[in-house]
Coordinates of C-alpha atoms in Angstrom, one line a residue:
M731 CA 114.4 114.0 72.9
S732 CA 114.3 114.1 77.1
V733 CA 113.0 111.7 79.6
L734 CA 110.0 110.9 81.7
V735 CA 111.9 108.9 83.9
F736 CA 109.5 106.5 86.4
D737 CA 109.7 104.3 89.6
L738 CA 107.6 101.2 89.7
D739 CA 106.6 100.4 92.6
G740 CA 104.0 102.8 94.4
T741 CA 104.6 105.3 91.2
L742 CA 103.1 103.1 88.6
V743 CA 101.5 100.1 89.4
S744 CA 99.8 99.6 93.0
S745 CA 101.3 95.6 93.9
M746 CA 101.8 96.6 97.7
E747 CA 99.6 93.4 98.1
D748 CA 101.6 91.7 95.9
L749 CA 104.9 92.6 98.4
V750 CA 102.7 91.8 101.5
A751 CA 102.2 88.4 100.5
T752 CA 105.3 87.0 98.6
L753 CA 107.2 88.8 102.3
N754 CA 105.0 87.2 103.9
A755 CA 105.3 83.9 102.5
V756 CA 108.7 83.8 103.2
L757 CA 109.0 84.6 106.1
S758 CA 106.2 82.4 107.7
K759 CA 107.9 79.6 106.7
A760 CA 111.4 80.3 107.9
G761 CA 108.8 80.3 111.5
H762 CA 109.0 84.2 112.0
G763 CA 105.3 84.8 111.5
T764 CA 104.2 88.2 109.7
V765 CA 104.7 91.8 109.5
P766 CA 101.0 93.9 108.8
Q767 CA 99.9 95.6 105.4
E768 CA 100.7 99.0 106.9
K769 CA 104.1 98.6 107.9
V770 CA 105.1 97.2 104.5
S771 CA 103.6 100.2 102.6
N772 CA 107.2 101.9 104.9
M773 CA 110.0 99.4 104.6
V774 CA 109.5 99.3 100.3
G775 CA 111.6 101.1 97.4
M776 CA 115.3 99.3 98.0
G777 CA 114.8 95.7 96.8
A778 CA 114.3 93.1 97.7
K779 CA 116.8 92.1 100.3
V780 CA 116.4 95.5 102.0
L781 CA 112.0 94.8 102.2
L782 CA 113.2 91.6 103.9
Q783 CA 115.8 92.8 106.1
R784 CA 113.2 95.2 107.3
G785 CA 110.7 93.0 107.9
L786 CA 112.9 90.3 109.8
D787 CA 113.9 94.6 111.7
Y788 CA 110.9 94.6 112.6
L789 CA 110.0 91.3 113.9
N790 CA 113.9 91.7 115.6
V791 CA 114.5 88.5 113.7
A792 CA 118.6 89.3 113.9
W793 CA 119.3 88.6 110.6
T794 CA 123.0 88.3 108.3
D795 CA 123.5 88.2 104.8
E796 CA 124.3 84.8 105.0
T797 CA 121.2 84.0 106.5
I798 CA 118.6 86.7 104.4
A799 CA 120.8 84.6 100.5
P800 CA 117.8 81.7 101.3
L801 CA 114.7 84.4 102.5
F802 CA 115.7 86.3 99.5
D803 CA 116.0 82.9 97.4
D804 CA 112.5 82.4 98.7
F805 CA 111.1 85.4 98.1
L806 CA 112.1 85.4 94.2
E807 CA 110.6 82.2 94.0
Y808 CA 107.5 82.5 94.7
Y809 CA 107.1 86.5 94.2
A810 CA 107.9 85.7 90.0
A811 CA 104.5 82.8 90.4
N812 CA 102.8 85.2 92.3
I813 CA 103.9 88.5 90.7
A814 CA 100.8 90.3 89.4
V815 CA 97.7 88.5 91.4
H816 CA 96.9 92.1 93.0
T817 CA 98.5 94.9 91.3
R818 CA 98.3 97.2 88.5
P819 CA 98.5 99.9 87.2
F820 CA 97.3 103.0 89.6
G821 CA 94.4 105.5 87.5
G822 CA 95.5 107.4 84.7
V823 CA 98.7 105.7 83.9
L824 CA 98.1 104.2 80.8
P825 CA 96.1 106.9 79.3
A826 CA 98.9 109.9 80.9
L827 CA 101.5 107.0 79.1
E828 CA 99.9 106.7 76.1
R829 CA 99.2 110.7 75.9
F830 CA 103.7 111.9 76.6
R831 CA 104.0 108.8 73.9
A832 CA 102.4 110.2 71.1
E833 CA 103.3 114.0 72.0
G834 CA 106.8 112.0 71.2
W835 CA 109.0 111.9 74.6
K836 CA 111.3 109.4 75.6
L837 CA 109.8 107.8 78.2
A838 CA 111.7 105.0 81.0
V839 CA 111.3 102.7 84.5
C840 CA 113.5 103.1 86.6
T841 CA 113.1 100.7 89.8
N842 CA 114.9 99.4 93.1
K843 CA 113.4 95.8 91.7
S844 CA 115.8 93.7 90.5
E845 CA 115.3 93.8 86.1
R846 CA 114.3 89.4 86.7
L847 CA 111.0 90.9 88.5
T848 CA 110.4 94.7 86.7
L849 CA 110.5 92.6 83.4
P850 CA 107.9 90.3 83.5
L851 CA 105.4 92.0 85.7
L852 CA 105.7 94.8 82.8
E853 CA 105.0 92.3 80.7
E854 CA 101.8 91.0 82.8
L855 CA 100.0 94.3 82.6
G856 CA 100.8 95.0 78.9
M857 CA 102.8 97.6 79.2
T858 CA 105.9 96.5 78.1
Q859 CA 105.8 99.0 74.8
Y860 CA 105.0 102.0 76.3
F861 CA 109.1 102.3 77.3
D862 CA 112.2 102.9 75.6
A863 CA 114.2 101.3 78.1
V864 CA 114.0 99.5 81.6
V865 CA 116.2 99.7 84.3
G866 CA 116.0 97.8 87.6
G867 CA 117.9 97.8 91.1
D868 CA 120.7 95.8 89.1
T869 CA 121.2 96.7 85.9
F870 CA 123.6 99.0 87.7
S871 CA 125.7 98.6 90.7
V872 CA 124.7 101.0 91.7
S873 CA 120.6 101.4 92.7
K874 CA 118.7 104.8 93.9
P875 CA 119.0 107.2 95.3
D876 CA 122.6 107.0 93.9
A877 CA 122.7 109.2 89.9
A878 CA 123.6 106.3 88.1
P879 CA 120.4 104.7 87.3
V880 CA 118.4 107.4 86.5
L881 CA 121.2 108.8 84.0
G882 CA 121.5 105.8 83.0
A883 CA 117.4 105.7 81.7
I884 CA 117.8 108.4 80.3
E885 CA 121.0 107.2 78.5
R886 CA 119.2 104.1 77.5
A887 CA 116.6 105.6 76.3
G888 CA 118.5 107.3 73.7
G889 CA 117.9 111.0 75.5
R890 CA 119.5 113.2 77.1
T891 CA 119.5 114.9 80.5
A892 CA 118.6 118.7 79.9
G893 CA 114.5 118.2 80.2
S894 CA 113.8 114.9 81.6
I895 CA 112.1 114.5 84.8
M896 CA 111.7 112.1 87.3
I897 CA 108.6 110.5 89.0
G898 CA 108.3 108.6 92.2
D899 CA 107.3 108.8 95.6
S900 CA 109.4 107.8 97.6
I901 CA 112.8 110.1 99.4
T902 CA 114.7 107.3 97.4
D903 CA 113.2 109.0 93.5
I904 CA 113.2 112.4 95.5
N905 CA 117.0 112.4 96.0
A906 CA 117.9 109.8 93.3
A907 CA 116.2 113.2 91.3
R908 CA 118.6 115.0 92.4
A909 CA 122.2 113.3 92.2
A910 CA 120.9 112.7 88.7
G911 CA 120.7 117.7 87.2
I912 CA 117.5 116.6 86.9
P913 CA 113.5 117.6 88.2
V914 CA 110.7 115.4 90.6
I915 CA 107.6 115.0 90.5
A916 CA 106.0 113.0 93.9
V917 CA 102.9 111.2 93.7
D918 CA 101.3 111.4 97.4
F919 CA 99.5 107.6 96.7
G920 CA 102.7 105.8 96.9
Y921 CA 104.9 104.1 99.6
T922 CA 106.7 105.9 101.9
P923 CA 107.0 106.6 105.3
V924 CA 107.4 110.4 105.6
P925 CA 104.6 112.0 102.9
V926 CA 105.7 113.6 99.6
T927 CA 105.3 116.6 100.8
E928 CA 108.0 117.2 103.0
L929 CA 110.3 116.1 101.3
G930 CA 110.7 119.1 99.1
P931 CA 109.8 117.4 95.2
D932 CA 109.0 120.5 92.8
R933 CA 106.4 118.7 92.1
V934 CA 102.8 116.5 93.9
I935 CA 100.0 115.4 91.9
S936 CA 97.4 113.0 93.3
H937 CA 96.5 110.9 90.6
F938 CA 97.8 110.7 87.0
D939 CA 96.1 112.5 85.3
E940 CA 96.9 116.0 86.8
L941 CA 101.2 114.7 85.6
A942 CA 100.6 117.0 82.2
D943 CA 99.3 119.6 83.9
A944 CA 103.1 119.0 86.5
V945 CA 104.9 118.9 83.6
S946 CA 104.2 121.6 81.9
A947 CA 104.7 123.8 85.3
L948 CA 108.1 122.7 85.7
S949 CA 108.9 124.3 82.6
L950 CA 110.7 121.8 80.8
A951 CA 112.4 121.6 77.1
Q952 CA 110.4 119.7 74.7
P953 CA 111.8 116.9 72.7
A954 CA 112.3 118.2 69.3

């Protein structure tokens, strides 16, 4: 079976409002001020710790691993308690997942969000049952853009690399797919400082209703 490997934030789910609220709650509590939402959208994709680092950089606040640690703990606690206040699947996501499962595809999530946040979020949104594997940023010793999480997601889903495809919203996903040796479809409504059309994905879609045609256009091997 081939596998469709999906990024999470900015690809499957619209989570920016909850990420911004969490980031700013943590930074405000620490006395550092807040970051505008339009700036945060350029900071996500590499996990909560990097998001905090980039937020502090924006506010011109020096940080070390030691000073990040308590902020990271606060982030995880706050976000876990407010993980789906505003977060919802993007339009067309659930019908697309149902369609591909019905067609025999294996489906996986490969995100840089930690497992302890990813799994409850999928559960809260009623999306867990769609996926044969869920890989977080801490599942392996490395995260995207390394190939290992993508290949690990394919393996854990019980699929094969040949014919599999990555669907994401950023250069992190595109580079991870390239490293894994699989094609990549990019959504143009996600979280990236550079438009995905400029990043060289194999296909770009503007709505999940377009995903099936994009998969077909790549002439992927069909599931056995």
